[in-house]
PDB file of C-alpha atoms in Angstrom:
ATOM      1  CA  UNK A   1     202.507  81.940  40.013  1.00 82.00           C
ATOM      2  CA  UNK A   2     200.256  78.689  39.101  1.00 89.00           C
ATOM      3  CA  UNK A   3     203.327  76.636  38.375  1.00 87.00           C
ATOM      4  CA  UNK A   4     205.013  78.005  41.858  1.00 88.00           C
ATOM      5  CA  UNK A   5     202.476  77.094  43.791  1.00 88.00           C
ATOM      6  CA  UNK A   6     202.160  73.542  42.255  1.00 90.00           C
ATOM      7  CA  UNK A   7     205.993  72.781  42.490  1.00 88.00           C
ATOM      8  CA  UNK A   8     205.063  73.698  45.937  1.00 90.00           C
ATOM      9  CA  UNK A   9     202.455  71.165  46.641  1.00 89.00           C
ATOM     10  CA  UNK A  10     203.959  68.675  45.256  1.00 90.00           C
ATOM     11  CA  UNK A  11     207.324  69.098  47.345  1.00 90.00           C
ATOM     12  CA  UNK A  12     205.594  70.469  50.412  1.00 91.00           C
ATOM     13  CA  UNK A  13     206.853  68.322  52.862  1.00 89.00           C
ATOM     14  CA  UNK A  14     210.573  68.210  51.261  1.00 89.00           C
ATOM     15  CA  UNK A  15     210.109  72.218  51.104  1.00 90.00           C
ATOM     16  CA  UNK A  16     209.019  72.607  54.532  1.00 93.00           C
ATOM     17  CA  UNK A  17     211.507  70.451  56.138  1.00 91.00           C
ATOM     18  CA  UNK A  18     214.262  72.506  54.531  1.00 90.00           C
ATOM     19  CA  UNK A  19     212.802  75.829  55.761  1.00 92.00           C
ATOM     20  CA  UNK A  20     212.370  74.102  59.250  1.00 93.00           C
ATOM     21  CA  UNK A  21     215.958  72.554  58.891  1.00 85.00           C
ATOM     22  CA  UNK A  22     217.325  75.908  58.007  1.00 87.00           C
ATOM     23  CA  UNK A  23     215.320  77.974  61.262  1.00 93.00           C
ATOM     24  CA  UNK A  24     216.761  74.742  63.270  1.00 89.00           C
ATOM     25  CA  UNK A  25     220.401  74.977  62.258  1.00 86.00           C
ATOM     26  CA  UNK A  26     220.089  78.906  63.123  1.00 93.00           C
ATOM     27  CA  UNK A  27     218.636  77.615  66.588  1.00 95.00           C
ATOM     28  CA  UNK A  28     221.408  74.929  67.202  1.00 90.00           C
ATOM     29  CA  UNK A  29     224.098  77.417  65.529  1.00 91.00           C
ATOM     30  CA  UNK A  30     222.746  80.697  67.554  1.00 95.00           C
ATOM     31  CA  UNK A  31     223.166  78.456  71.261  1.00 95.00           C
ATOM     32  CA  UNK A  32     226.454  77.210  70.170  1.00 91.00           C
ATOM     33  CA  UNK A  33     228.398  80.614  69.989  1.00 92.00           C
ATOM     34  CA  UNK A  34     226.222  82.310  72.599  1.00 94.00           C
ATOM     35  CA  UNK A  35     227.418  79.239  74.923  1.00 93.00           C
ATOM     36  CA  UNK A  36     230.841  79.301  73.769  1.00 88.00           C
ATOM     37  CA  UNK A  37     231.074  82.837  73.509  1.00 90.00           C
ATOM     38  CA  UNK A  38     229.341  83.506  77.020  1.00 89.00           C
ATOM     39  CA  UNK A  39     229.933  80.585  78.975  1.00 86.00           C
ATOM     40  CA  UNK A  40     232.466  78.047  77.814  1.00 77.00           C
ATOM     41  CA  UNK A  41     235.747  80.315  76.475  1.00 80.00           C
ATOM     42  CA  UNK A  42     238.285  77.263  76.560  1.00 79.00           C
ATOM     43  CA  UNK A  43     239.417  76.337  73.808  1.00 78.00           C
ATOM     44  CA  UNK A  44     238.814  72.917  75.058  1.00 84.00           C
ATOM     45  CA  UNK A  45     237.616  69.453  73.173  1.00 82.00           C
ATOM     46  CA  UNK A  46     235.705  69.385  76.574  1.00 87.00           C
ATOM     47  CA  UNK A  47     234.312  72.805  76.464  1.00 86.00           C
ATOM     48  CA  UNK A  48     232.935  72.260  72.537  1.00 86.00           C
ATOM     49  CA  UNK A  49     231.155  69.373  73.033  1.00 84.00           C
ATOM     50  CA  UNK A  50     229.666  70.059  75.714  1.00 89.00           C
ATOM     51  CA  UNK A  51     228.452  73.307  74.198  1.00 90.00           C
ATOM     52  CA  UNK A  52     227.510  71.442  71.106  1.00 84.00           C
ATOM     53  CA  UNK A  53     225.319  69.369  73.627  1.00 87.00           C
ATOM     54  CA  UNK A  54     223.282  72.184  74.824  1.00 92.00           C
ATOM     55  CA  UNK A  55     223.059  73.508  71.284  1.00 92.00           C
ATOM     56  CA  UNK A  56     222.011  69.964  70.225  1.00 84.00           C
ATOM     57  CA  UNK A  57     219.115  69.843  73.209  1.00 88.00           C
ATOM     58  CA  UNK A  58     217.463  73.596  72.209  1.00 92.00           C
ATOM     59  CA  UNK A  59     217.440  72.740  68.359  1.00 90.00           C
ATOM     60  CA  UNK A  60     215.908  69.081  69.067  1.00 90.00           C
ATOM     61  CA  UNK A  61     213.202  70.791  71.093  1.00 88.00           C
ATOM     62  CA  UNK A  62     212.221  73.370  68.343  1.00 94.00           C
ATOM     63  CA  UNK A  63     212.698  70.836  65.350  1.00 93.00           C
ATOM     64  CA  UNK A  64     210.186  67.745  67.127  1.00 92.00           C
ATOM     65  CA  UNK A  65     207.313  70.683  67.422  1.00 90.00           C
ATOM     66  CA  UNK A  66     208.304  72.421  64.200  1.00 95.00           C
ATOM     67  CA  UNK A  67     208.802  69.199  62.312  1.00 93.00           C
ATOM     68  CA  UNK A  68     205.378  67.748  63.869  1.00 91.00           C
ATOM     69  CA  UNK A  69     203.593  70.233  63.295  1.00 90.00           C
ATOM     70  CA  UNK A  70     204.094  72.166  59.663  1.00 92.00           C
ATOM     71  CA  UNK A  71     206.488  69.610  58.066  1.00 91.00           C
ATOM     72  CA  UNK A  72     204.762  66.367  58.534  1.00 89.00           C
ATOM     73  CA  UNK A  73     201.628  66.859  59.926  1.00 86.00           C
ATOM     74  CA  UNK A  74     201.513  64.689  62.697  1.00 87.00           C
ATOM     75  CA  UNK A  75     198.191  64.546  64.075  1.00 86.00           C
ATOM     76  CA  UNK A  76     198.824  62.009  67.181  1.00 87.00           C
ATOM     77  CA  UNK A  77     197.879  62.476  70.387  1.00 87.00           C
ATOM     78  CA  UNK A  78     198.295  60.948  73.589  1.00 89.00           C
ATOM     79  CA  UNK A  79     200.529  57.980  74.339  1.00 91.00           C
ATOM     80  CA  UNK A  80     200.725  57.709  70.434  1.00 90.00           C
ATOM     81  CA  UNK A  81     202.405  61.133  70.775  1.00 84.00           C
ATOM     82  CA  UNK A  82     204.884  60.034  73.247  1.00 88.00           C
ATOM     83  CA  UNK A  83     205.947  57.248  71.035  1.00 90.00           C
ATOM     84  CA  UNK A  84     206.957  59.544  68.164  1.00 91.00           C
ATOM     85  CA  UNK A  85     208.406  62.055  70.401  1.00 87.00           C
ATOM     86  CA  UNK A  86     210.389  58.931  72.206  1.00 92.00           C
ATOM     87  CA  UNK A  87     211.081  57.935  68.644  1.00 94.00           C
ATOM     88  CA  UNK A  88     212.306  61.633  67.594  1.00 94.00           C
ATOM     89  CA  UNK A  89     214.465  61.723  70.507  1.00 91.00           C
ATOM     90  CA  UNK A  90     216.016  58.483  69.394  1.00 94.00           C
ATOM     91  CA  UNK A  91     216.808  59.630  66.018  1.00 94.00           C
ATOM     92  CA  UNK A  92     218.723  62.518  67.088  1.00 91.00           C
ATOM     93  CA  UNK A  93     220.710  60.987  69.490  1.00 92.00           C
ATOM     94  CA  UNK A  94     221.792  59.370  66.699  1.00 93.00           C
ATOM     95  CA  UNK A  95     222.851  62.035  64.950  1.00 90.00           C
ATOM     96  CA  UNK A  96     224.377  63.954  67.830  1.00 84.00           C
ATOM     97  CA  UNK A  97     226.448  61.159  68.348  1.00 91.00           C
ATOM     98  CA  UNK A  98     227.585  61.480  64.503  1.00 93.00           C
ATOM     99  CA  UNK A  99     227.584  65.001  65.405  1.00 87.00           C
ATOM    100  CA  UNK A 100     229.958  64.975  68.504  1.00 86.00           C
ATOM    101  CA  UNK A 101     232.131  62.701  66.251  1.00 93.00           C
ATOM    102  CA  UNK A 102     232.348  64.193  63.362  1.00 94.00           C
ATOM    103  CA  UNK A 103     232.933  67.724  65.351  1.00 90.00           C
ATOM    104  CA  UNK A 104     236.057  66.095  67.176  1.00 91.00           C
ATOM    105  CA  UNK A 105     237.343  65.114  64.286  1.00 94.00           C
ATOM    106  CA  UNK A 106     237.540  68.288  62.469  1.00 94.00           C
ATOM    107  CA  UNK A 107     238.496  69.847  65.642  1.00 91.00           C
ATOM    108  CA  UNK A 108     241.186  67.699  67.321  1.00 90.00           C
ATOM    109  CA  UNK A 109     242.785  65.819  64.500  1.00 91.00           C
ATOM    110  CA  UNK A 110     242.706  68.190  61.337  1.00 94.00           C
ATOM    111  CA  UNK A 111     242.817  70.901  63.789  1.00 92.00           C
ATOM    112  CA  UNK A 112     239.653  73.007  61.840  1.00 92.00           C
ATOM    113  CA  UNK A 113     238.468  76.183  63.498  1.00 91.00           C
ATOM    114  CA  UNK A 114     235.141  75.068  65.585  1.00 87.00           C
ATOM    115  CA  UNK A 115     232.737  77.225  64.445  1.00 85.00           C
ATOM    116  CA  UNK A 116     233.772  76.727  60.604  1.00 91.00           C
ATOM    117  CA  UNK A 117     233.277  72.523  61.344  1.00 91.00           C
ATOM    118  CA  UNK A 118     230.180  73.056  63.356  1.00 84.00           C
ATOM    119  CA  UNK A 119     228.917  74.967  60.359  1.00 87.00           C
ATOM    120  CA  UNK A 120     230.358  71.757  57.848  1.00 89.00           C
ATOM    121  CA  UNK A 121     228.652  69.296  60.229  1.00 90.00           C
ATOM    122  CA  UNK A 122     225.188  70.724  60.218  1.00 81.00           C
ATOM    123  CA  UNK A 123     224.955  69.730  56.572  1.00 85.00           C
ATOM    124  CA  UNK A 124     224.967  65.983  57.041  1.00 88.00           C
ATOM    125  CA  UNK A 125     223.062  66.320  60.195  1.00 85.00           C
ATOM    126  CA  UNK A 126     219.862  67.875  58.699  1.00 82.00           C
ATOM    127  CA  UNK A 127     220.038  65.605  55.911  1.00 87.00           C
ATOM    128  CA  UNK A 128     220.169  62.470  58.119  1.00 91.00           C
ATOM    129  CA  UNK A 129     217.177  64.024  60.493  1.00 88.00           C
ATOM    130  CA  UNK A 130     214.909  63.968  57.462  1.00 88.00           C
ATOM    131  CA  UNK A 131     215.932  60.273  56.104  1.00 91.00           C
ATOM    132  CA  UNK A 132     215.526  59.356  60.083  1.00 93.00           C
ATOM    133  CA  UNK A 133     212.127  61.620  60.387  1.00 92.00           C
ATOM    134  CA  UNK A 134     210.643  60.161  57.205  1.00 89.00           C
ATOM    135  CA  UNK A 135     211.259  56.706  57.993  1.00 91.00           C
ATOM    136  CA  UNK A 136     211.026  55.931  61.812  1.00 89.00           C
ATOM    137  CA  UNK A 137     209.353  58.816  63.512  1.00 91.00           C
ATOM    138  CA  UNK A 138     206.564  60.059  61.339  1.00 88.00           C
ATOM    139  CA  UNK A 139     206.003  57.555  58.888  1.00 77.00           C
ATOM    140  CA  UNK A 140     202.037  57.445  57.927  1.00 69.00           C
TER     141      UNK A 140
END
């Protein structure tokens, strides 16, 4: 139990993000179908992105005050605060971006089933967040 709990020290922040990147996958995967399921039934390049979109928006939300909070520890307040969430924001527009491309080109080209590539895609994307997190939103 001693040696568990000191692996886990020492990669708390790596361990955390993963946990957090796993709950925000679930988030961005969960909106995805419900919206395509629900609300966008076309099997349209128009009607998956823009679903990916809204999944995109709720699992950005719930990663900046997950991530903040238990993964790196941000204590900033104020403007300061604005500036990493500005930052944040940034970052993952970045990766939707990769995202939305990526996506299309499962999708349209090599003509992969959409929920199987947005599954694929969220790989690269969490790994990405953290390199993008670590280095130009919350670095210390």
């Amino acid at each position: 139990m001693e040696k568990i709990k000191s692996l886990y020290k020492k990669y708390k922040e790596i361990i955390n993000y993963l946990i957090i990147g796993v709950l925000t996958t679930v988030v961005s995967l969960v909106t995805f179908y419900i919206v395509r399921i629900l609300f966008l039934t076309n099997d349209t390049q128009l009607d998956i992105q823009i679903s990916n979109i809204i999944s995109w928006f709720f699992a950005v939300l719930f990663a900046f005050i997950t991530n903040k909070k238990y993964v790196f520890e941000s204590k900033k307040k104020g403007k300061e605060n604005l500036a990493e969430m500005i930052k944040f924001y940034l970052s993952r527009i970045s990766t939707l971006l990769i995202d939305m491309g990526v996506m299309w080109l499962l999708t349209a080209p090599l003509n992969i089933n959409d929920k199987i590539s947005k599954i694929l895609v969220q790989f690269i994307i969490v790994i990405l967040n953290y390199v993008l997190s670590k280095i130009f939103v919350f670095k210390k």
